[in-house]
CSV table of C-alpha atoms in Angstrom, one decimal:
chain,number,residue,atom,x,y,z
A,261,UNK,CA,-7.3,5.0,-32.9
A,262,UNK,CA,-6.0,8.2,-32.6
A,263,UNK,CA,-2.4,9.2,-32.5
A,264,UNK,CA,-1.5,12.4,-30.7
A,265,UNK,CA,-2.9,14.5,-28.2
A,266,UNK,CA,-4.8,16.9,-30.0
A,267,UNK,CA,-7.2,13.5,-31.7
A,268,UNK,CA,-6.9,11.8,-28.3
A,269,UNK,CA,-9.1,12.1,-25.3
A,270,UNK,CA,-8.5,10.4,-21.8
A,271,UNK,CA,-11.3,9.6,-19.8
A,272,UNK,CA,-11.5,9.2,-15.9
A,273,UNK,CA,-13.9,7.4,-14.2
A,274,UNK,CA,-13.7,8.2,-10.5
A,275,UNK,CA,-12.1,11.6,-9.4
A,276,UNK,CA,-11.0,10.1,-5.6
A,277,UNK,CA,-7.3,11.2,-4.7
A,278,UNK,CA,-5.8,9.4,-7.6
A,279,UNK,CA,-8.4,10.2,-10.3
A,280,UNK,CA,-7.4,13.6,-9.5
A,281,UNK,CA,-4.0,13.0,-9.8
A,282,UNK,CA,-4.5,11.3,-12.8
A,283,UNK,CA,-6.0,14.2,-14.1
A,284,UNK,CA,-3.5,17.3,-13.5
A,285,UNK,CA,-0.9,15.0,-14.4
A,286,UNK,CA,-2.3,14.4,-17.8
A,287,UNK,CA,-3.5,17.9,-18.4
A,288,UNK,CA,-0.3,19.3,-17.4
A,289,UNK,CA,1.4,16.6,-20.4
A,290,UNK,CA,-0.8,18.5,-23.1
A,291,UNK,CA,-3.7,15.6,-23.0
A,292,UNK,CA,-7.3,16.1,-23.2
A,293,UNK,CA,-9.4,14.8,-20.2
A,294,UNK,CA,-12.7,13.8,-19.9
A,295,UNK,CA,-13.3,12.8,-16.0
A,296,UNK,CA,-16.7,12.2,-14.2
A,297,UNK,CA,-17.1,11.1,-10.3
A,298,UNK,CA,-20.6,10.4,-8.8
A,299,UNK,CA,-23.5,12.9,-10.3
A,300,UNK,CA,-23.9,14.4,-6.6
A,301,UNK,CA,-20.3,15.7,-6.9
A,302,UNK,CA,-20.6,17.1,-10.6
A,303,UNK,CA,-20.9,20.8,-9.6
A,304,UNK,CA,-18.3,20.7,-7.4
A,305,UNK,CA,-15.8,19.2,-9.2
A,306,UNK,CA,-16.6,21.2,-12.0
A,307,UNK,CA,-15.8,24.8,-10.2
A,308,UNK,CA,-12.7,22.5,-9.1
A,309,UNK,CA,-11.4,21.8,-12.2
A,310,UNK,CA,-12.9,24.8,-14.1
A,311,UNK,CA,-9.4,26.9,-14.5
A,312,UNK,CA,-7.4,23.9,-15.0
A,313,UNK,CA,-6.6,23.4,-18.9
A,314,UNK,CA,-7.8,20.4,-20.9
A,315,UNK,CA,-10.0,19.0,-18.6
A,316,UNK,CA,-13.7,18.6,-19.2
A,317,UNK,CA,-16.4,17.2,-16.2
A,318,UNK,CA,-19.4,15.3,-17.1
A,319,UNK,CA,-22.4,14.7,-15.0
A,320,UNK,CA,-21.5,10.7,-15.2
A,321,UNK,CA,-19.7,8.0,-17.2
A,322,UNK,CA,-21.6,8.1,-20.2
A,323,UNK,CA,-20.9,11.4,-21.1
A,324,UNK,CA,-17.1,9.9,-20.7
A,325,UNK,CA,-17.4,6.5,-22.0
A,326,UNK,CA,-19.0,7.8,-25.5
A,327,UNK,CA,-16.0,10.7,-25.7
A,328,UNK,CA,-13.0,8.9,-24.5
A,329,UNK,CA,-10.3,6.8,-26.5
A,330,UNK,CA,-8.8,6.0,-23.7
A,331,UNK,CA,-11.0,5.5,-20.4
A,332,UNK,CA,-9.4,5.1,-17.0
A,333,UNK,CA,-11.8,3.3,-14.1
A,334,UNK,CA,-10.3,4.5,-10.9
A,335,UNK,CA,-12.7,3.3,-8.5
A,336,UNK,CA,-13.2,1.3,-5.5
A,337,UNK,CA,-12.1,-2.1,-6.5
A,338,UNK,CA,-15.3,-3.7,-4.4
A,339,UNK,CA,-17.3,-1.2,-6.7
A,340,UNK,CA,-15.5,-1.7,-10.3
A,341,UNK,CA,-18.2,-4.4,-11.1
A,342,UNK,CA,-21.2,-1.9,-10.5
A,343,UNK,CA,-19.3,1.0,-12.2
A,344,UNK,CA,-18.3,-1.1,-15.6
A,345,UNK,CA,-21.6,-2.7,-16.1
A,346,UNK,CA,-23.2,0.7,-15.7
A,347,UNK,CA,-21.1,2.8,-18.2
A,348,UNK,CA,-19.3,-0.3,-19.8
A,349,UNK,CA,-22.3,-0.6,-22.9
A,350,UNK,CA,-21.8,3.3,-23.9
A,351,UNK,CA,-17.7,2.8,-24.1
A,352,UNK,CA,-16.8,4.4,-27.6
A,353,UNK,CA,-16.5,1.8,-30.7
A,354,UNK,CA,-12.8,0.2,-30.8
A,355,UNK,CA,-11.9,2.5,-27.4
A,356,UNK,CA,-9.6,1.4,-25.0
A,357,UNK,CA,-10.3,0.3,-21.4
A,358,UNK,CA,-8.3,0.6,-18.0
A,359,UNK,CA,-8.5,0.4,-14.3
A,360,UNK,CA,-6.6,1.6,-11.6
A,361,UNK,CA,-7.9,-0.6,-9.3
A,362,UNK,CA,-5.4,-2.8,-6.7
A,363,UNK,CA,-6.8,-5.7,-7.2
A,364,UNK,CA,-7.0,-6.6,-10.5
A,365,UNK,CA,-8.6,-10.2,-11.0
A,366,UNK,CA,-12.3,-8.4,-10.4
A,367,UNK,CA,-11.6,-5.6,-12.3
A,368,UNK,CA,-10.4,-7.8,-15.7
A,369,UNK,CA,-13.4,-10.0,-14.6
A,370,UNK,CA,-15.6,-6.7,-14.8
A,371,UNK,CA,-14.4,-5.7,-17.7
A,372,UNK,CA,-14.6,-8.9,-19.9
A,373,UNK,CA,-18.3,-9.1,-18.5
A,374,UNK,CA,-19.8,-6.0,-19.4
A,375,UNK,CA,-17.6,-4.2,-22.3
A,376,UNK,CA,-18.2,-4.7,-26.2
A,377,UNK,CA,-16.4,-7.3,-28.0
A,378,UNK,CA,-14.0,-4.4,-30.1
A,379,UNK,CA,-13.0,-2.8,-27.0
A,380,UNK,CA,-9.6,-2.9,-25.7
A,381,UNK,CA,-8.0,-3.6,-22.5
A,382,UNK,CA,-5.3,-1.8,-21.3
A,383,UNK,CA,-4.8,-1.6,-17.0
A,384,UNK,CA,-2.7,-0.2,-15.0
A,385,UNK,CA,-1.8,0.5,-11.7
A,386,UNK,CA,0.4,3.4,-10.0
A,387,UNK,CA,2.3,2.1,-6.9
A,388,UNK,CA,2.3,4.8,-5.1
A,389,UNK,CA,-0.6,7.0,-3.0
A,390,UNK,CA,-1.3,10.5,-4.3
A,391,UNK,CA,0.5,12.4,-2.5
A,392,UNK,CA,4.0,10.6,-3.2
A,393,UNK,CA,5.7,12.1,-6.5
A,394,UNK,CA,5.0,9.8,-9.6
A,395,UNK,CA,8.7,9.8,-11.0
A,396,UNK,CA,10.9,6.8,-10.3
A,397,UNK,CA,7.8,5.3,-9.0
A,398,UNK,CA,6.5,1.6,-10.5
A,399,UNK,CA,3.2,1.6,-12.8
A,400,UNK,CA,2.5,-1.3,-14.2
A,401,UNK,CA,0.7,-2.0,-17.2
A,402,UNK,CA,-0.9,-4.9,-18.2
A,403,UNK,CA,-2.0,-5.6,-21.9
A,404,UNK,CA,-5.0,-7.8,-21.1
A,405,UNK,CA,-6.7,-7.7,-24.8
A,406,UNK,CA,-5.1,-5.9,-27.2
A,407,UNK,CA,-3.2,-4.7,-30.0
A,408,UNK,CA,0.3,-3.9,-30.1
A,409,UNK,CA,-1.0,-0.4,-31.6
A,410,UNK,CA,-3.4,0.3,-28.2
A,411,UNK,CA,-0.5,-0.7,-25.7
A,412,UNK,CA,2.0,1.7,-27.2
A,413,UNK,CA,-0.7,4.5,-26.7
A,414,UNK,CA,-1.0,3.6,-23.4
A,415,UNK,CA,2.3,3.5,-22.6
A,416,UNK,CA,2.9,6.9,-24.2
A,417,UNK,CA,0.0,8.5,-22.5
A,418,UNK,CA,1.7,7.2,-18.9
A,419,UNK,CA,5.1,8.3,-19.9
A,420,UNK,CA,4.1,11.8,-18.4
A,421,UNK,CA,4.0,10.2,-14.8
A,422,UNK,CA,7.9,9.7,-15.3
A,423,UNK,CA,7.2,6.1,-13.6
A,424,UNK,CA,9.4,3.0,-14.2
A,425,UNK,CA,7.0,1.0,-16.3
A,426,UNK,CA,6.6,-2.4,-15.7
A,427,UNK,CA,4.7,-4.6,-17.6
A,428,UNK,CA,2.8,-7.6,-15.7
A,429,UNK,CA,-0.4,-9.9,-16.6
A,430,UNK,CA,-3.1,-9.4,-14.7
A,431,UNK,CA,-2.3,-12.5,-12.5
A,432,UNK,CA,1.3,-11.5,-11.7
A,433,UNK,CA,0.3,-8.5,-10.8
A,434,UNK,CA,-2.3,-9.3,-7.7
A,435,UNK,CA,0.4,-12.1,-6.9
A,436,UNK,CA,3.2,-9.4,-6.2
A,437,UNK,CA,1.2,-6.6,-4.8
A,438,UNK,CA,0.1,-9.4,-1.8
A,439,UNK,CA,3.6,-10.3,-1.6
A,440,UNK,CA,4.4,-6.6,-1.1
A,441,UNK,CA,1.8,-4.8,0.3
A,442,UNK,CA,-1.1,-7.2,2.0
A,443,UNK,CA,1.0,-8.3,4.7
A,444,UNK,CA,3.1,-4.6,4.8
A,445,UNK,CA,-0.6,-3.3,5.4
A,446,UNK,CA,-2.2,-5.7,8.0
A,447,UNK,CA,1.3,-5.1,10.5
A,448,UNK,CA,0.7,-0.9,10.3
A,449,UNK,CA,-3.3,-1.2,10.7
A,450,UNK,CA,-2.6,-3.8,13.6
A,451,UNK,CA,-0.1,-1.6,15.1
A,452,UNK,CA,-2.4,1.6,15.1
A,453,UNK,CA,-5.6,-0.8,16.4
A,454,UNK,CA,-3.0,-1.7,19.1
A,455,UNK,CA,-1.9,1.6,20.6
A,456,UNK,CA,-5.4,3.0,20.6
A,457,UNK,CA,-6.5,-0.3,22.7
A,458,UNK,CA,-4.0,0.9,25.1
A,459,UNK,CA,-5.3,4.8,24.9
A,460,UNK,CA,-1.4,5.5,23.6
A,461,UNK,CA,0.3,8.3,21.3
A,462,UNK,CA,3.1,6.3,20.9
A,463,UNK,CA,5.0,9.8,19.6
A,464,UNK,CA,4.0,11.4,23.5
A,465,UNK,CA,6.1,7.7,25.1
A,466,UNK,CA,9.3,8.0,25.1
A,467,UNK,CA,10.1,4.1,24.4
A,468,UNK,CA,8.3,4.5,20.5
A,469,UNK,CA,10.6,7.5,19.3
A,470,UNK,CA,13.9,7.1,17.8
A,471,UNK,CA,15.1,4.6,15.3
A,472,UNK,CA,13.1,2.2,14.0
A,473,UNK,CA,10.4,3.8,16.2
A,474,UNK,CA,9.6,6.9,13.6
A,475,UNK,CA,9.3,4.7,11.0
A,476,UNK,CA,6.1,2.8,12.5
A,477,UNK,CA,4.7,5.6,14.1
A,478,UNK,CA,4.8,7.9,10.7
A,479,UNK,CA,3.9,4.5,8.3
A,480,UNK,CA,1.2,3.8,10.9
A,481,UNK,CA,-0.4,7.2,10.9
A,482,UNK,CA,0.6,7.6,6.9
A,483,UNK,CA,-2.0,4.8,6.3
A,484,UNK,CA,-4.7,5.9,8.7
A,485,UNK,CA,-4.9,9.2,6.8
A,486,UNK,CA,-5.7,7.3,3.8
A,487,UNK,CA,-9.1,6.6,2.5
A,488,UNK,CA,-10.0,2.6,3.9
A,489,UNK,CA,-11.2,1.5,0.6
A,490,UNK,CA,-7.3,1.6,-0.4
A,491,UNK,CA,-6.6,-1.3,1.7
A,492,UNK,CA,-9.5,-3.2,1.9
A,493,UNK,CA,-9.9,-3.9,-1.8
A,494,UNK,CA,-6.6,-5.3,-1.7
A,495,UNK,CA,-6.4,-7.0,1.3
A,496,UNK,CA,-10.5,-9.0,0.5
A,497,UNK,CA,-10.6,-9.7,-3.1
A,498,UNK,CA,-7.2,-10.8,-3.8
A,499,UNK,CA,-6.9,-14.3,-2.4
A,500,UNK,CA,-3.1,-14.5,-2.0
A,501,UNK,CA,-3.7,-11.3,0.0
A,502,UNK,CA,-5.8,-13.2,2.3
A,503,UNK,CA,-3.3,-16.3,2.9
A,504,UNK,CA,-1.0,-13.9,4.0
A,505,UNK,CA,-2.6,-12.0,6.0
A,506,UNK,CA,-3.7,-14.8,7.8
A,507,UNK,CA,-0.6,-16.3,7.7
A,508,UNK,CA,1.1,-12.7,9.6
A,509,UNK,CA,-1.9,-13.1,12.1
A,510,UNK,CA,-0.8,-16.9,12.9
A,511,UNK,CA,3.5,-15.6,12.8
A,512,UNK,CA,2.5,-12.7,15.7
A,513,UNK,CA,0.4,-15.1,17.6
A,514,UNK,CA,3.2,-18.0,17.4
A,515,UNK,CA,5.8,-15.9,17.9
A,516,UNK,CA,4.2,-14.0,21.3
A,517,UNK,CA,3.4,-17.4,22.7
A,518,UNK,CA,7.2,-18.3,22.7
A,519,UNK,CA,7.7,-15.0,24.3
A,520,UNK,CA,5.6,-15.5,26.9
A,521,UNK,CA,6.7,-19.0,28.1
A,522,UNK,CA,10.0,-18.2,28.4
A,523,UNK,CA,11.4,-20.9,25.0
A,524,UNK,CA,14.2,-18.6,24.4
A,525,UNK,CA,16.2,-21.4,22.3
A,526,UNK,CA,12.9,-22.1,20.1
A,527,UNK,CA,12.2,-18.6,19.8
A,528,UNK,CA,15.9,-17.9,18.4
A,529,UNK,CA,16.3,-20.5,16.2
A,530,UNK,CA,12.8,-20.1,14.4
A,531,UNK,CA,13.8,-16.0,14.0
A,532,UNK,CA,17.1,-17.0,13.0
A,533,UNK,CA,16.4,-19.7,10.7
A,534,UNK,CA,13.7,-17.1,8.9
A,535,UNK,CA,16.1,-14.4,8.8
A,536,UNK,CA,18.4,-16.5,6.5
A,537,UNK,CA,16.0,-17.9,4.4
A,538,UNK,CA,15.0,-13.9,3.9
A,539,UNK,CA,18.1,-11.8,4.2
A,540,UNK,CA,21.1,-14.3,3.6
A,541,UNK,CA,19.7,-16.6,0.9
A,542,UNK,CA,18.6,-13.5,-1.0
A,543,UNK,CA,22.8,-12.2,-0.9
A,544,UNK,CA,22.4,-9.2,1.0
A,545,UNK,CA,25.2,-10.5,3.2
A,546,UNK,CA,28.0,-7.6,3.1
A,547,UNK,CA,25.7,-5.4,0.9
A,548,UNK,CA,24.9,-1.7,2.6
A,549,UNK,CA,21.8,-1.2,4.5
A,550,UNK,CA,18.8,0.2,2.9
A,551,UNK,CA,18.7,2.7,5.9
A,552,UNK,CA,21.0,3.8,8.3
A,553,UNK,CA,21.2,5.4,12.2
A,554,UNK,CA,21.4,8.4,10.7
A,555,UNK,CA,18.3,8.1,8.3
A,556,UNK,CA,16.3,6.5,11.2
A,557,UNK,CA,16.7,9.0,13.8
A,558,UNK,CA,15.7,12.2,11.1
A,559,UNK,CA,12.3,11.2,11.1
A,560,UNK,CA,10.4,11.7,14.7
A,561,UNK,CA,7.1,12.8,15.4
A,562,UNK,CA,8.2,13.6,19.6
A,563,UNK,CA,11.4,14.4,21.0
A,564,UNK,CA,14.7,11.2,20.5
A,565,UNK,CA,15.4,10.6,24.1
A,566,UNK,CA,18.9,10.0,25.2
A,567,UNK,CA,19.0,6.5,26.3
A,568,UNK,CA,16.3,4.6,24.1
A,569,UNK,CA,13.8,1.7,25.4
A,570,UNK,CA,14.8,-1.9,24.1
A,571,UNK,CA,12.0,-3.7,22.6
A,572,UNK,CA,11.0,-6.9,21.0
A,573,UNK,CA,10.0,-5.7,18.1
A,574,UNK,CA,7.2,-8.1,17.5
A,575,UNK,CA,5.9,-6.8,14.4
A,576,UNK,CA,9.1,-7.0,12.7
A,577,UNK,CA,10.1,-10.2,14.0
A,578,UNK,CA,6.6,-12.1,12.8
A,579,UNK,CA,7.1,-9.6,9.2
A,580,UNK,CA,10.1,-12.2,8.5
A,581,UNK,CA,8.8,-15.0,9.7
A,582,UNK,CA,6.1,-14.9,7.8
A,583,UNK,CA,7.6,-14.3,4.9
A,584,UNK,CA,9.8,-17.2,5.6
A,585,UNK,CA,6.4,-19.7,6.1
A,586,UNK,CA,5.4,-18.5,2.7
A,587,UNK,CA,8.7,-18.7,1.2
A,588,UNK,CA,8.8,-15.0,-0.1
A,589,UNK,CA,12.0,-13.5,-0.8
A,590,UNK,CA,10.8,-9.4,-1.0
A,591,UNK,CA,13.7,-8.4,-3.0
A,592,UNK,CA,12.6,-10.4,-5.4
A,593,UNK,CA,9.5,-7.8,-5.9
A,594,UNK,CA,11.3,-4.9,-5.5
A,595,UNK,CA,10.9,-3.2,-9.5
A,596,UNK,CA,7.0,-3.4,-7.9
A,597,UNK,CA,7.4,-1.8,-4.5
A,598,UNK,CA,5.5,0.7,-3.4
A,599,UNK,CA,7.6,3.5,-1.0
A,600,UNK,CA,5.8,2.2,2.3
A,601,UNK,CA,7.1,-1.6,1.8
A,602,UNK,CA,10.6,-0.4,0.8
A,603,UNK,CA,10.7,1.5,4.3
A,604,UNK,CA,9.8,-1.9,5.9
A,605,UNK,CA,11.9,-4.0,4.2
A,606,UNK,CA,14.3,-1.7,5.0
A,607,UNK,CA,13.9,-1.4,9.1
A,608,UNK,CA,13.1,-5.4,8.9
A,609,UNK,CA,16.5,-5.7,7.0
A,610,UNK,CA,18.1,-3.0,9.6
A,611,UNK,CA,17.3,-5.1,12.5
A,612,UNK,CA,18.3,-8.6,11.3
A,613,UNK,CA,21.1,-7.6,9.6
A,614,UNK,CA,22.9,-6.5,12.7
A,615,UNK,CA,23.5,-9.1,14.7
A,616,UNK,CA,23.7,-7.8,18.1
A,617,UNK,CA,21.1,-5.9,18.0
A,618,UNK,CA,19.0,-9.2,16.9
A,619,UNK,CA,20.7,-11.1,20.1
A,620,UNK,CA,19.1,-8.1,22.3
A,621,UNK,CA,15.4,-8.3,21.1
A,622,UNK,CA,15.7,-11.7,21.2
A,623,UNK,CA,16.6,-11.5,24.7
A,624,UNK,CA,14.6,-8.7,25.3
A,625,UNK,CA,11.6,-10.6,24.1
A,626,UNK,CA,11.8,-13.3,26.6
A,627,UNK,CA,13.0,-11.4,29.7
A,628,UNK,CA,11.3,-7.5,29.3
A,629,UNK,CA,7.8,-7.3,29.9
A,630,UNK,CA,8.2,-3.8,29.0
A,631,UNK,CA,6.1,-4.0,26.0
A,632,UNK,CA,4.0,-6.8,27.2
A,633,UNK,CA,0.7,-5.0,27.4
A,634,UNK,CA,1.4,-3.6,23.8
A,635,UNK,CA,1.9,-6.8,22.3
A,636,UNK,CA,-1.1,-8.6,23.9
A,637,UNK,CA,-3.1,-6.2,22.2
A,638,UNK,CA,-1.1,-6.5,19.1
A,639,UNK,CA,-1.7,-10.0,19.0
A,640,UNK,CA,-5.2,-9.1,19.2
A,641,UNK,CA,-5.3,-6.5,16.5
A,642,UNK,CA,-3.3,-8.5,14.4
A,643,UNK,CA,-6.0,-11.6,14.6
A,644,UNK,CA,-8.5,-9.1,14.4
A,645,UNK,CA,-7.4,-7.8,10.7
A,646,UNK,CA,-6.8,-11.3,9.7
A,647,UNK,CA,-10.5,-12.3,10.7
A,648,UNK,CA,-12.4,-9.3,9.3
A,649,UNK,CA,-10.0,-9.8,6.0
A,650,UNK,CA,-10.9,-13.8,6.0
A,651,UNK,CA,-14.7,-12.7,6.1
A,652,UNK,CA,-14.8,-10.5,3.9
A,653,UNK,CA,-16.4,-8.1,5.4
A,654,UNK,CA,-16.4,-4.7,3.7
A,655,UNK,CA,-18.5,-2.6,6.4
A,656,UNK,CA,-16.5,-4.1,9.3
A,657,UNK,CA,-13.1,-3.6,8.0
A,658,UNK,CA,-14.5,0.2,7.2
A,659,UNK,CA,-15.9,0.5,10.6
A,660,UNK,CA,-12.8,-0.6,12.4
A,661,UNK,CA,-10.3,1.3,9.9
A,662,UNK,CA,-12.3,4.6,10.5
A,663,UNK,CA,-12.7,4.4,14.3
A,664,UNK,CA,-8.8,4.1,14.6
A,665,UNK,CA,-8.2,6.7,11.8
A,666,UNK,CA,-10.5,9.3,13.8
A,667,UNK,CA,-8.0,8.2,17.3
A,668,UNK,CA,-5.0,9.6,15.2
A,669,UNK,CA,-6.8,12.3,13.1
A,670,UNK,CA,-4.9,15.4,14.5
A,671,UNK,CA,-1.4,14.0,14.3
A,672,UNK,CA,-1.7,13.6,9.9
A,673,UNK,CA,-0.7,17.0,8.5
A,674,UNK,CA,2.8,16.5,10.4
A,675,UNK,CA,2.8,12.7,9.7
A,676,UNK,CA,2.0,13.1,6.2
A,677,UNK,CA,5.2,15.8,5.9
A,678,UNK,CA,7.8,13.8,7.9
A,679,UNK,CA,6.6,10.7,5.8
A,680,UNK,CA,7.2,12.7,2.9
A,681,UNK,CA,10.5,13.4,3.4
A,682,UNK,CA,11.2,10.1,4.9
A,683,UNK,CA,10.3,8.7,1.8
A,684,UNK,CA,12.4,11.3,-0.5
A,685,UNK,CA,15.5,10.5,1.7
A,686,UNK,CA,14.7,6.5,1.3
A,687,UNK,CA,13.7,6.9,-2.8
A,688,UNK,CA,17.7,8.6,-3.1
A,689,UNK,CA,19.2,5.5,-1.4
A,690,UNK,CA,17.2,2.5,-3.6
């Protein structure tokens, strides 16, 4: 294998958003790359890439897979099975193998199907979208089948991201990223199926700006901009993702029932008793917020009124709860967090960590119908997610993800930059 960069060739399967990160980011380090996407998009991404340095497109993967000493699959994870058992047989003799995928029981599955006995397996996975700056973030790295020699290359080659590295197996990884993400994912989408049910832009109302507000409205709309494969191939094929998604559904729906009748006592001591299981058993008790008043209130898509609206905060309240049923501690994750689940920890952690302000949405819950309406139809979104996630449904999750995502279209240039810097302030703090 070789050692350096001038003997070493990376390839990249898959030039979405994050093969294409993957590629400036190693091109800019001094590495060669060979990178392919689907033969109808050769020409383009060849004029694309064509004055960027070190970087070579091929019509397809076997042009890659016979070049590369290093090959990256950065596919859709419902597609990596198609993809390896197409260009897996033409992977170069004693090569190393990777995916990028977020779910990585199919793709190890994939990989130990279709690729040659003296191949190596190397994955990885960047926790982070591409438009978030790679340093400080997590990659993990899993050494699936392999020699000392072949991990320490890989490692080297992913030094360039100026990521905290953190090695995982294959099956702690999927484990961690449902305990972070899967449930983190489900509350936004459901909260974005939810306000265009009700024909809202929560940023134009008046009660959804301020506070805790920005952050779901700008997480919300950061997700929507994204590409629904993202979620869905986490959210389907990892099982764990699945339990707790369903799990989230079942907190929301429990939760809004209790609401609704009016069992203040049950409804406190359930939120209570799951916000010390969460916040208090994990000793955060006297330790600084992850976000503050101040950090909140920088971040809003419409104008911070005066006087703000009191809510319920459903979404949050059912976050911890469900966490609590599953006996998930998130700080426990946190070397593996991605920047979206660190703002929600951090505004579920704002919220139950001040005590009066839990005493008011828990009184606010039972005697405001204010944000009845919404969280009817959150209840519904939120059951939604969890069904079309427990089928496994590929085109319905798409169908619903894009209808939504077309609703919010014209709000994600300023989302995406507010997010941004929402997530810079946040990455200073933790």
């Amino acid at each position: 294998m070789p050692a350096n960069m001038d003997q070493t060739v990376i390839g990249i399967i898959g030039m979405g958003l994050m093969g294409k990160m993957y590629a400036r980011k190693l091109s800019a380090a001094g590495w060669r790359v060979h990178a392919c996407d689907m033969r109808d998009k050769f020409e383009a991404l060849e004029q694309e890439f064509s004055d960027v340095p070190r970087i070579v497109i091929y019509e397809d993967g076997y042009g890659v897979s016979r070049s590369s000493d290093y090959i990256i699959y950065s596919v859709e994870a419902e597609m990596i099975d198609k993809v390896v058992a197409e260009y897996g047989r033409a992977t170069k003799k004693h090569a190393i193998v990777g995916g990028q995928t977020s779910c990585k029981a199919p793709e190890v599955a994939a990989f130990e199907r279709h690729l040659p006995s003296d191949v190596e397996i190397v994955s990885c996975h960047s926790l982070h979208g591409p438009n978030v700056d790679s340093k400080d973030q997590p990659l993990v790295i899993i050494k699936h089948r392999a020699s000392q020699k072949a991990y320490d290359l890989v490692r080297n080659v992913m030094s360039c991201f100026g990521s905290k590295l953190v090695p995982l197996t294959a099956e702690e990884h999927d484990r961690i990223t449902a305990d972070t993400q899967a449930v983190t994912h489900a509350a936004f989408l459901s909260m974005g199926t939810a306000w265009r049910a009700n024909n809202q832009f929560p940023w134009e109302l008046t009660r959804y700006v301020g506070g805790i507000e920005n952050v779901k409205c700008n997480i919300t709309l950061r997700i929507y901009s994204n590409k629904w494969h993202v979620y869905a191939g986490l959210a389907i094929l990892n099982p764990s993702a699945k339990k707790q998604i369903r799990q989230y559904a079942e907190s929301v729906t429990d939760l809004y029932k209790l609401m609704l009748g009016g069992h203040k006592q049950e409804l406190e001591k359930r939120i209570k008793t799951a916000g010390e299981f969460v916040f208090n058993a994990a000793g955060k008790e006297g330790e600084p917020l992850l976000l503050s008043d101040e950090v909140l209130d920088q971040f809003s898509l419409g104008k911070v009124p005066k006087e703000r609206t009191p809510n319920n905060h459903l979404s949050l309240l059912a976050m911890v709860d469900c966490w609590w049923k599953l006996r998930i501690v998130p700080y426990d994750h946190m070397i593996c967090s991605t920047p979206l689940f660190r703002l929600w920890l951090g505004v579920t952690e704002y919220l139950f960590r001040k005590p009066a302000l839990l005493d008011e949405v828990i009184d606010i819950a039972v005697e405001d119908n204010t944000f009845r309406s919404d969280d009817l139809e959150f209840t519904f979104a939120a059951r939604g997610w969890s069904d079309c996630v427990s089928f496994g449904d590929f085109s319905s999750y798409r169908d619903r993800f894009e209808q939504i995502q077309s609703y919010f279209a014209p709000r994600f240039p300023e989302a995406t930059r507010v997010g941004n810097e929402m997530i810079r302030v946040l990455l200073e703090k933790t």
